[in-house]
Amino acid sequence: PRRAAEAGAFKSWNTKEGDYPAADHRAENIDAHPTHRVIVDGSPNFLAIRLPRDESVAELRTLLKTANFILDPTSRQWWLRDRHRVLNFLAENGKALQEQWNAIFTGNYNKKCKPLARSSLKIKVEERGSTFRFRASLRGGDALEMRKSLASGKKYIEEEHSGRIVLIDTEAIDKLHEIERCVSGQSDRPFSPQFEKLLSKVELADVEALIGDKAPHWKPPAAWKKKSRALREVGSLKRPPIPGQLDKKLRSYQRVGVAWLWHLYRNDLGGILADEMGLGKTIQALGLITCACREDPHARALVVVPASLVENWSREAKQFVPDLKIIRHHGPSRATEPEELDSARIVVTSYGTLQRDCDLLRAMRWTIVIGDEAQHIKNRKTQNAHALRSIGGEHRFLLTGTPVENSLDDLYSLFEFLMPGYLTQAPSKASQDDKDWYARRQTQRAAPYILRRTKREVAPELPEKIEETFYCSFGSKQDSYYHKVLEKTRRDIFEMEMSGASEGRVRMAAFTELLRLRQVCVDPRILNKDFAAEDSAKWRAFDEILSACIDSGSRILVFSSFVKALKLLSGELKKAGHRFCYIDGSTRNRQDEVDRFNNDDTIPVFLISLKAGGTGLNLTGADTVVHYDPWWNPAAEAQATDRAHRIGQTRVVTSIRLIAANSIEEKVLELQQRKAGLLKELFEESQQANGKVSLDDIKELLK
């Protein structure tokens, strides 16, 4: 019954041929063609399509039914006899018949459809000074006629003077419309057969990536390619003019990072170096600064960092670029007039100091402005963000150890500093779909200006264990307290010696006072409850490390020889809502805590007493080890690090030693280095033994 109904429908179908010759509606005998292939016959006025009998063409069969084709059951051919519908069908599906369905087109079709042409996507670029005139259009017909045809529902235009019929290719329409939306930044932009925009240099890499997907055969002009290629192909970067001594200290991926920053600098662009913590962002930034100073004898860089990093940045600058004068603009003795900073090539300041001294620093000419730990300006409404944006640096860069692409709000704030106006927000009345489109588009636009490498990606270049020393500078309150305890210690030792006490007694008393000094360095709250967490230099430094690790998915072991310090840390972690594990000498269920940490990746921190957890634990779930305070015995620290760096660990382990700058802790490091041979012999004899430190050594520590 179904076949009879179809046959009846076919016979009674009124084709309304009009002026078209009847012969133009007769199909070629296509029975001679292979039965397993799709066969297409016809002309601009009709189509006859025969399908194989199998289910491989079920999707095409559904398409023909949707397009009003009618099946002739006697010949098994699907017919469409309406010129308008035929031309629209060919515009929408002609390429798919050939490319997707591998159809055979008959000789009759090729002859009758010779006047048919197909529009295609055309892109043209002209250099206009520092900008580029970008044009995207449908090639093959007059743009105005295309606009009229599309408005009337016709996906073709008929040229009376030439007899040519131009099919407006649906795929080309979709590609052009997407280009118009993306390049204009308007998700609701209506389609037009012709689009034009002046592009600035900051848009080139993003637009080139976009066009590469839509028109893979298009090649940008040489000037365009020169500016954008390095952002898309990091391997094509040219070697920057890094001084030989610094170059020897760089790993190859760090040289690439300097080259990437240098390329941005040379093309007046900004960027975010977002390498994972431990990969050396500071030395790469110093590489950029020294390249700029070699090219421009008047170049000067302002580096803005959290207060806890001022000391560390200053020390690394002196170590890696000793020829460049560095001034720390931080603390009560900082400069009060711009002239006091004129001699510096690098000025390091904190975000807090920048807020207070914004007028002074804004009055100076800065060749480069670098914001380290960029998460400090991820909220554009904060004073940090306002202050940094107000500094008129010619070249702007940001450093962060955390991934930033996943948060659009963060990106908006960061790019307001780097390249104001480059990223645009969705209109307030936009639909959710439009907001989602804007979010994806802005992330795509930001991508060329973010370079992030993880330890896993550069692992072949890294040692199995990265060891870093992180210097923390005291705030004024902690510094004053430390020196008060230091003076008391010196006075007590002097008075005991003057009273004739034995050297053994003096040494014991001195060790007690040294312990107090070390506790002040670790956290002054151990001795004085009047202090707040923010008064501790080490807590501020650790908070930075913790944020970076959590954001990048790293997990941390924190060792301290002071249980009171671990208790204070645990209190701060609870306040912040961070989950953690804990072991000290009083812990009875040590293995339960170890198993909980190793089996639950959502726990980011394990607090461990150095004596209780220095041996016998396997904690390969962590890839970062923080030594909150140094111990006399470097072997004990090494053993603690090996809780994470041992068999079963598949990642590079980063070991970070927090040292209070210009304190007894720094003196301990010097003592370890000078007496390394003696300490090594002692520790080989007994792993439990501490180094034998003479009274003279103690006095030297107190200098």
XYZ file of C-alpha atoms in Angstrom:
703
model
C 0.000 0.000 0.000
C 2.837 2.436 0.782
C 4.526 1.865 -2.612
C 1.181 2.253 -4.419
C 0.539 5.512 -2.630
C 4.010 6.805 -3.535
C 3.502 5.799 -7.188
C 0.152 7.528 -7.274
C 1.604 10.628 -5.756
C 4.393 10.636 -8.326
C 2.010 10.274 -11.306
C -0.367 12.965 -10.089
C 2.414 15.449 -9.265
C 1.929 18.704 -11.198
C 5.419 19.828 -12.182
C 4.314 23.280 -13.427
C 7.012 23.309 -16.065
C 6.095 26.736 -17.386
C 8.565 27.927 -20.014
C 11.095 25.144 -19.437
C 11.275 22.545 -22.254
C 9.786 19.201 -21.321
C 12.996 17.472 -22.372
C 14.821 19.233 -19.578
C 12.866 17.174 -17.069
C 13.833 13.783 -18.473
C 16.595 11.952 -16.661
C 19.481 10.194 -18.333
C 19.257 6.414 -18.208
C 21.308 5.853 -15.078
C 20.754 2.111 -14.709
C 24.175 1.516 -16.242
C 25.899 3.228 -13.296
C 27.109 1.168 -10.276
C 24.255 0.267 -7.937
C 26.367 0.755 -4.790
C 27.006 4.450 -5.533
C 24.843 7.573 -5.253
C 23.965 8.718 -8.801
C 22.948 12.322 -9.530
C 21.324 13.457 -12.776
C 19.515 16.667 -13.631
C 19.815 20.326 -14.562
C 19.080 23.698 -12.943
C 15.387 22.767 -13.293
C 15.250 19.243 -11.840
C 17.214 16.623 -9.975
C 16.960 12.844 -10.106
C 19.001 10.961 -7.501
C 19.301 7.200 -7.165
C 20.461 5.765 -3.866
C 21.957 2.358 -3.017
C 19.567 -0.041 -1.302
C 21.649 -0.373 1.912
C 21.350 1.677 5.110
C 24.661 3.488 4.641
C 22.739 6.332 2.979
C 19.897 6.525 5.527
C 20.945 10.067 6.479
C 20.925 11.189 2.823
C 17.517 9.540 2.270
C 16.129 11.558 5.184
C 17.671 14.716 3.737
C 15.970 14.149 0.363
C 12.590 13.659 2.014
C 13.071 16.874 4.025
C 13.952 18.740 0.816
C 10.640 17.625 -0.832
C 12.108 14.997 -3.162
C 9.550 12.343 -4.183
C 10.492 8.726 -4.814
C 9.514 7.026 -8.093
C 9.211 3.403 -6.906
C 9.525 1.981 -10.426
C 12.942 3.530 -11.137
C 14.022 3.966 -7.474
C 14.900 7.588 -8.274
C 14.223 10.557 -6.003
C 12.862 13.529 -8.001
C 12.754 17.247 -7.384
C 11.093 19.319 -10.161
C 11.165 22.933 -9.053
C 13.893 25.303 -10.244
C 13.975 27.378 -7.034
C 14.136 24.312 -4.792
C 16.705 22.613 -7.028
C 19.066 25.595 -6.936
C 18.653 26.058 -3.178
C 19.291 22.344 -2.645
C 22.447 22.426 -4.743
C 23.659 25.552 -2.896
C 23.164 23.839 0.461
C 24.094 20.229 -0.354
C 25.907 20.091 -3.703
C 29.357 19.897 -2.115
C 28.184 17.268 0.385
C 26.905 15.038 -2.441
C 30.371 15.089 -3.935
C 32.600 15.101 -0.841
C 30.563 13.302 1.818
C 28.505 10.889 -0.272
C 31.021 10.380 -3.106
C 28.226 10.733 -5.680
C 28.625 10.124 -9.427
C 27.289 13.022 -11.525
C 26.026 11.989 -14.952
C 27.203 13.429 -18.235
C 23.787 14.981 -18.713
C 24.057 16.765 -15.329
C 27.555 18.080 -16.075
C 26.406 19.396 -19.441
C 23.172 21.003 -18.244
C 24.731 22.451 -15.055
C 27.734 23.994 -16.756
C 26.326 27.522 -16.169
C 26.367 26.862 -12.390
C 29.146 28.453 -10.377
C 29.668 28.345 -6.605
C 30.576 31.255 -4.370
C 33.636 30.883 -2.138
C 35.177 32.612 0.832
C 37.603 35.373 -0.147
C 39.998 37.087 2.268
C 42.109 40.103 1.391
C 44.514 42.040 3.607
C 46.271 45.356 2.950
C 48.937 46.834 5.208
C 48.049 50.343 6.373
C 50.936 51.705 8.449
C 50.762 50.014 11.827
C 47.357 48.469 11.039
C 45.975 46.037 8.484
C 42.804 46.443 6.440
C 41.019 43.113 6.625
C 38.300 42.141 4.142
C 36.299 38.930 4.055
C 33.619 38.343 1.419
C 31.849 35.797 -0.742
C 33.577 35.653 -4.116
C 31.562 34.879 -7.256
C 28.841 37.515 -7.438
C 27.767 41.040 -6.666
C 27.486 41.587 -2.901
C 24.305 43.662 -3.215
C 22.598 41.009 -5.370
C 23.652 38.317 -2.911
C 22.170 40.333 -0.073
C 18.868 40.720 -1.960
C 18.721 37.040 -2.889
C 19.407 35.853 0.646
C 16.789 38.259 2.017
C 14.195 36.707 -0.316
C 15.117 33.120 0.604
C 17.137 32.437 -2.559
C 20.589 30.955 -2.076
C 21.581 31.759 -5.626
C 21.694 34.680 -8.040
C 21.002 34.541 -11.765
C 23.038 36.868 -13.949
C 20.882 37.817 -16.929
C 23.720 39.257 -19.008
C 25.932 36.158 -18.764
C 23.395 33.426 -18.128
C 25.533 32.299 -15.200
C 23.931 31.057 -11.987
C 25.955 31.572 -8.803
C 25.119 29.202 -5.961
C 25.697 30.934 -2.637
C 27.581 28.204 -0.804
C 26.035 27.521 2.613
C 29.343 26.424 4.151
C 31.026 29.602 2.912
C 28.154 31.639 4.389
C 28.605 29.958 7.773
C 32.374 30.525 7.728
C 32.048 34.154 6.690
C 29.371 34.813 9.298
C 31.543 33.286 12.023
C 34.488 35.430 10.887
C 32.275 38.531 10.993
C 31.076 37.718 14.498
C 34.503 36.815 15.867
C 36.526 39.621 14.290
C 33.905 42.271 15.084
C 33.384 40.870 18.594
C 29.588 40.953 18.141
C 27.843 37.653 18.744
C 24.532 38.961 17.336
C 26.001 40.562 14.212
C 23.750 39.892 11.170
C 25.278 38.184 8.141
C 26.618 40.298 5.294
C 28.297 38.992 2.099
C 31.103 41.508 2.660
C 32.925 42.454 5.880
C 35.763 44.894 6.538
C 37.737 45.992 9.598
C 41.023 47.690 10.464
C 43.055 45.351 12.675
C 45.662 46.472 15.197
C 48.818 44.471 15.794
C 47.414 42.902 18.959
C 44.651 41.204 16.938
C 46.806 39.565 14.270
C 47.716 36.286 15.950
C 44.148 35.693 17.112
C 42.601 36.477 13.701
C 45.198 34.370 11.912
C 44.337 31.384 14.100
C 40.656 31.973 13.399
C 41.149 32.239 9.620
C 43.393 29.179 9.621
C 40.351 27.080 10.542
C 37.982 28.776 8.092
C 40.258 29.292 5.091
C 43.270 26.961 5.434
C 44.700 27.957 2.033
C 44.874 31.670 2.894
C 48.365 32.979 3.559
C 48.886 36.228 5.495
C 51.167 38.973 4.100
C 54.812 38.881 5.148
C 54.460 41.882 7.488
C 51.487 40.270 9.206
C 53.266 36.934 9.481
C 56.358 38.548 10.990
C 54.305 40.024 13.827
C 52.026 37.092 14.541
C 53.949 33.930 13.720
C 56.019 33.744 16.873
C 52.911 33.974 19.029
C 51.397 30.978 17.241
C 54.605 29.022 16.686
C 56.897 29.444 19.679
C 59.529 27.295 17.952
C 60.006 29.965 15.275
C 61.194 32.617 17.730
C 64.480 34.352 17.034
C 67.260 34.180 19.603
C 67.237 37.259 21.877
C 70.441 39.163 22.789
C 70.949 37.481 26.169
C 74.403 38.131 27.725
C 76.643 35.050 27.701
C 76.922 34.649 31.470
C 73.138 34.677 31.931
C 72.571 32.497 28.865
C 74.713 29.734 30.402
C 72.385 29.593 33.399
C 69.193 29.222 31.354
C 67.579 25.926 30.424
C 66.420 25.689 26.825
C 62.728 26.199 27.632
C 63.724 29.305 29.629
C 65.568 30.645 26.565
C 62.340 30.112 24.620
C 60.468 32.020 27.335
C 62.890 34.953 27.115
C 62.619 34.877 23.303
C 58.818 34.934 23.555
C 58.880 37.919 25.928
C 61.452 39.639 23.721
C 59.265 39.142 20.627
C 56.343 40.775 22.423
C 58.604 43.606 23.564
C 59.956 44.253 20.055
C 56.439 44.392 18.632
C 55.004 46.631 21.374
C 52.807 43.873 22.744
C 52.231 42.591 26.279
C 51.883 39.085 27.637
C 51.527 36.732 30.581
C 54.291 34.257 31.401
C 52.317 31.630 33.320
C 54.837 28.802 33.718
C 54.139 26.411 36.552
C 55.784 27.222 39.873
C 59.417 26.123 39.977
C 60.190 26.631 36.277
C 62.014 29.948 36.751
C 59.728 32.802 35.719
C 61.911 35.321 37.577
C 65.079 34.499 35.645
C 63.136 34.631 32.363
C 61.789 38.080 33.264
C 65.322 39.188 34.157
C 66.424 37.891 30.753
C 63.884 40.201 29.101
C 65.000 43.175 31.191
C 68.681 42.682 30.433
C 67.926 42.370 26.679
C 66.017 45.661 26.808
C 68.832 47.363 28.734
C 71.415 46.184 26.190
C 69.363 47.673 23.356
C 68.402 50.900 25.160
C 70.971 52.449 27.559
C 68.148 54.405 29.224
C 65.802 51.456 29.705
C 64.446 50.956 33.193
C 62.113 48.323 34.647
C 59.624 48.512 37.499
C 58.875 45.124 39.055
C 55.829 44.979 41.338
C 55.567 41.927 43.615
C 53.856 40.842 46.845
C 55.716 42.162 49.896
C 56.939 38.646 50.701
C 58.801 38.480 47.369
C 60.636 41.820 47.412
C 63.729 40.335 49.036
C 63.739 37.244 46.839
C 63.407 39.260 43.621
C 66.207 41.611 44.674
C 68.553 38.722 45.458
C 67.824 36.885 42.209
C 68.380 40.082 40.234
C 71.769 40.599 41.932
C 72.677 36.972 41.275
C 71.650 36.703 37.617
C 72.088 40.275 36.294
C 74.766 41.768 38.585
C 75.658 44.464 36.023
C 72.236 46.097 36.395
C 71.740 48.342 39.411
C 68.778 47.213 41.536
C 66.950 49.357 44.104
C 64.398 47.948 46.561
C 61.663 50.558 46.895
C 60.076 49.124 49.993
C 60.043 49.730 53.722
C 60.499 52.870 55.808
C 63.810 53.908 54.199
C 62.495 53.902 50.604
C 62.899 56.838 48.214
C 60.723 59.919 48.600
C 61.665 61.662 45.329
C 61.895 60.266 41.762
C 65.510 61.441 41.475
C 66.547 58.915 44.120
C 65.546 56.102 41.760
C 67.025 57.558 38.563
C 70.257 55.559 38.783
C 68.479 52.189 38.960
C 67.907 49.906 35.971
C 65.552 47.715 38.027
C 63.283 48.977 40.808
C 61.535 46.296 42.867
C 58.524 47.352 44.927
C 55.477 45.748 46.524
C 51.825 46.129 45.608
C 51.170 47.810 48.949
C 54.012 50.292 48.473
C 52.829 50.998 44.918
C 49.439 52.029 46.292
C 51.050 54.422 48.776
C 53.674 55.827 46.372
C 51.630 55.760 43.187
C 52.167 59.462 42.417
C 55.939 59.154 42.819
C 56.288 56.056 40.627
C 53.780 57.298 38.053
C 55.898 60.411 37.524
C 58.792 58.294 36.190
C 59.340 56.836 32.715
C 59.303 53.043 32.787
C 60.407 51.058 29.770
C 59.058 47.816 31.256
C 56.504 47.239 34.002
C 56.198 43.685 35.338
C 53.527 42.512 37.762
C 54.581 39.295 39.515
C 52.042 36.921 41.079
C 49.364 38.350 38.796
C 46.582 36.896 40.927
C 47.026 40.025 43.055
C 45.270 42.053 40.339
C 42.742 39.453 39.172
C 39.985 41.573 40.710
C 39.959 44.744 38.614
C 38.202 46.712 41.363
C 40.993 46.315 43.946
C 43.455 49.065 44.786
C 46.282 46.795 43.584
C 44.737 46.609 40.115
C 43.980 50.346 39.963
C 47.507 51.273 41.081
C 49.251 48.964 38.610
C 47.084 50.118 35.690
C 47.928 53.734 36.482
C 51.669 53.219 35.879
C 52.475 54.287 32.333
C 54.888 51.556 31.297
C 55.740 51.328 27.596
C 55.870 47.511 27.734
C 53.719 45.574 30.191
C 54.046 41.982 31.336
C 52.621 39.729 34.026
C 53.988 36.621 35.740
C 51.903 33.971 37.440
C 52.341 30.346 38.398
C 48.623 29.639 38.185
C 46.557 28.866 35.072
C 44.504 31.934 34.126
C 42.634 30.874 30.972
C 39.776 29.262 32.872
C 38.502 32.416 34.564
C 37.125 35.068 32.247
C 36.822 37.633 35.038
C 40.519 37.158 35.839
C 41.435 37.565 32.162
C 39.484 40.823 31.853
C 41.344 42.318 34.797
C 44.784 41.114 33.682
C 44.297 42.362 30.117
C 43.024 45.725 31.317
C 46.592 46.197 32.529
C 48.358 44.504 29.600
C 46.361 45.781 26.625
C 43.419 47.971 27.690
C 40.318 47.455 25.560
C 41.536 44.291 23.844
C 39.047 41.993 25.569
C 35.377 42.983 25.436
C 32.523 41.956 27.672
C 29.082 40.741 26.649
C 26.337 43.397 26.640
C 24.436 43.504 29.912
C 21.203 42.394 28.192
C 22.840 39.532 26.264
C 21.238 36.095 26.434
C 23.022 33.266 28.221
C 24.002 31.770 24.847
C 25.527 35.090 23.802
C 27.361 35.371 27.128
C 28.758 31.877 26.626
C 29.850 32.860 23.112
C 31.604 35.972 24.433
C 33.355 33.906 27.095
C 34.719 31.423 24.535
C 35.710 34.200 22.145
C 37.603 36.267 24.725
C 39.474 33.183 25.896
C 40.493 32.540 22.275
C 41.623 36.155 21.880
C 43.708 36.017 25.051
C 45.404 32.701 24.220
C 48.239 34.026 21.978
C 49.424 36.297 24.786
C 49.705 33.604 27.459
C 52.675 31.227 27.625
C 52.297 28.377 30.115
C 54.567 25.343 30.418
C 54.106 22.695 33.092
C 56.826 20.589 34.685
C 55.414 17.578 32.897
C 55.858 19.293 29.508
C 59.497 20.270 30.100
C 60.398 17.293 32.303
C 63.312 16.049 30.118
C 65.118 19.345 30.783
C 64.591 19.284 34.533
C 66.457 17.460 37.277
C 64.382 14.950 39.219
C 64.368 17.409 42.092
C 64.304 21.225 41.836
C 65.733 22.890 44.937
C 64.976 26.551 45.615
C 65.743 28.933 48.461
C 63.030 31.492 49.053
C 64.135 34.549 51.022
C 61.459 36.246 53.138
C 61.923 39.797 54.392
C 60.527 40.828 57.778
C 57.853 43.454 58.094
C 58.631 46.357 60.407
C 56.910 44.790 63.449
C 58.616 41.405 63.130
C 61.951 43.055 62.305
C 61.789 45.200 65.440
C 60.930 42.178 67.589
C 63.729 40.079 66.069
C 66.355 42.716 66.789
C 65.048 43.126 70.321
C 65.544 39.395 70.973
C 68.908 39.479 69.176
C 70.239 42.297 71.357
C 69.073 40.486 74.491
C 70.872 37.329 73.342
C 74.127 39.154 72.673
C 73.907 40.914 76.049
C 73.179 37.697 77.972
C 76.131 35.868 76.400
C 78.458 38.794 77.097
C 77.335 39.035 80.734
C 77.772 35.270 81.294
C 81.297 35.389 79.875
C 82.166 38.412 82.009
C 80.876 36.617 85.133
C 83.309 33.729 84.497
C 80.764 31.065 83.509
C 82.198 27.952 81.843
C 82.153 27.631 78.072
C 79.801 24.643 78.303
C 77.294 26.649 80.350
C 77.578 29.625 78.001
C 77.068 27.327 74.996
C 73.916 25.812 76.507
C 72.471 29.245 77.322
C 73.425 30.494 73.869
C 71.661 27.551 72.199
C 68.509 28.424 74.155
C 68.657 32.015 72.925
C 69.379 30.868 69.368
C 66.249 28.754 69.584
C 64.236 31.860 70.486
C 65.693 33.755 67.535
C 64.803 30.908 65.210
C 61.259 30.893 66.569
C 60.921 34.625 65.887
C 62.037 33.948 62.308
C 59.547 31.114 61.853
C 56.546 32.876 63.391
C 56.703 35.512 66.155
C 53.361 34.200 67.482
C 55.285 31.238 68.932
C 56.713 33.623 71.567
C 54.267 36.520 71.500
C 50.517 36.169 70.995
C 50.165 39.888 70.238
C 51.284 39.249 66.666
C 48.885 38.423 63.817
C 49.432 35.898 61.027
C 50.077 38.750 58.566
C 52.992 39.885 60.760
C 54.857 36.664 59.947
C 57.036 36.920 56.815
C 57.015 33.153 56.403
C 53.249 32.865 56.601
C 52.903 35.533 53.900
C 55.420 33.702 51.687
C 53.808 30.326 52.310
C 50.366 31.753 51.524
C 51.664 32.777 48.072
C 53.138 29.315 47.482
C 49.966 27.616 48.697
C 47.731 29.639 46.358
C 49.937 28.867 43.365
C 50.045 25.152 44.200
C 46.299 24.819 44.724
C 45.509 26.684 41.502
C 47.886 24.505 39.474
C 46.861 21.216 41.107
C 50.115 20.641 43.016
C 50.148 19.100 46.506
C 52.497 20.145 49.309
C 54.388 18.556 52.179
C 55.254 21.184 54.810
C 58.048 20.308 57.254
C 58.957 22.254 60.362
C 61.108 21.455 63.373
C 58.646 23.477 65.508
C 55.348 21.812 66.382
C 53.985 25.193 67.515
C 54.575 26.549 63.998
C 52.655 23.611 62.511
C 49.788 24.229 64.944
C 49.659 27.875 63.861
C 49.692 26.805 60.208
C 46.889 24.330 60.787
C 44.810 27.118 62.350
C 45.293 29.350 59.312
C 44.460 26.501 56.920
C 41.231 25.814 58.836
C 40.273 29.502 58.652
C 40.815 29.470 54.880
C 38.793 26.274 54.462
C 41.697 24.159 53.171
C 41.739 20.441 53.918
C 45.022 19.042 55.254
C 46.682 16.097 56.975
C 48.862 16.420 60.072
C 51.621 14.467 61.840
C 53.780 15.403 64.813
C 55.401 13.407 67.607
C 52.102 12.903 69.415
C 50.270 11.456 66.390
C 49.349 7.811 66.922
C 47.689 7.038 63.587
C 50.581 8.106 61.367
C 49.916 5.547 58.630
C 46.211 6.433 58.523
C 47.119 10.052 57.829
C 49.617 8.972 55.150
C 47.024 6.739 53.473
C 44.388 9.475 53.628
C 46.739 11.920 51.877
C 47.948 9.457 49.239
C 44.428 8.246 48.447
C 42.619 11.598 48.352
C 43.864 14.014 45.699
C 41.579 16.753 47.008
C 43.746 17.235 50.122
C 46.396 19.784 49.063
C 48.570 20.043 52.206
C 50.304 17.692 54.657
C 51.831 19.341 57.756
C 54.660 17.239 59.201
C 57.005 17.616 62.146
C 60.580 17.177 60.894
C 61.493 14.669 63.617
C 58.212 12.737 63.455
C 57.959 12.543 59.684
C 61.504 12.823 58.389
C 61.801 9.050 57.937
C 59.582 6.049 57.309
C 56.903 7.773 55.232
C 56.052 7.327 51.546
C 54.225 10.424 50.304
C 54.544 10.332 46.511
C 51.103 11.958 46.245
C 52.900 15.301 46.705
C 55.150 17.038 44.197
C 56.158 20.083 46.293
C 58.059 20.100 49.588
C 58.277 23.231 51.734
C 60.875 23.415 54.504
C 59.321 26.043 56.728
C 62.550 26.507 58.674
C 66.146 25.270 58.196
C 67.786 22.820 60.579
C 71.434 22.467 61.586
C 71.546 19.122 59.841
C 71.086 19.413 56.042
C 70.836 15.634 55.810
C 67.648 15.775 57.899
C 66.139 18.180 55.389
C 67.167 15.922 52.512
C 65.537 12.949 54.204
C 62.335 14.922 54.587
C 62.324 15.888 50.911
C 62.778 12.232 50.014
C 59.361 11.475 51.536
C 57.997 12.764 48.199
C 61.064 12.238 45.989
C 61.318 8.468 46.015
C 60.411 5.344 44.041
C 56.859 5.646 42.751
C 57.048 9.394 42.154
C 56.264 10.162 38.500
C 56.574 13.950 38.670
C 59.424 16.397 39.176
C 59.593 17.339 42.863
C 60.137 20.973 43.857
C 61.807 21.497 47.233
C 61.465 25.042 48.623
C 63.405 26.247 51.638
C 61.949 29.353 53.345
C 64.680 31.524 54.836
C 64.199 34.727 56.807
C 66.496 37.229 55.092
C 69.289 38.923 57.074
C 68.661 36.705 60.071
C 70.185 33.817 61.972
C 68.594 31.453 59.443
C 70.722 32.909 56.679
C 73.788 32.586 58.893
C 72.953 28.889 59.425
C 73.003 28.362 55.657
C 76.443 29.970 55.449
C 77.702 27.741 58.270
C 76.369 24.638 56.504
C 78.146 25.570 53.293
C 81.475 26.338 54.968
C 81.497 23.226 57.129
C 79.800 20.857 54.710
C 82.672 18.359 54.875
C 82.656 18.241 58.667
C 78.875 17.944 58.834
C 78.891 15.165 56.224
C 81.374 13.123 58.290
C 79.389 13.631 61.469
C 76.098 12.640 59.875
C 77.592 9.542 58.269
C 78.671 8.387 61.727
C 75.275 9.025 63.263
C 72.138 10.170 61.486
C 70.765 11.372 64.814
C 73.710 13.628 65.624
C 73.510 17.379 65.255
C 76.494 19.374 64.079
C 78.933 20.310 66.821
C 78.818 24.087 66.776
C 81.486 25.924 68.756
C 80.895 29.035 70.871
C 82.804 31.057 68.263
C 80.432 29.723 65.596
C 77.485 30.819 67.723
C 78.914 34.314 68.146
C 79.393 34.521 64.400
C 75.742 33.620 63.909
C 74.797 36.568 66.109
C 76.804 39.154 64.196
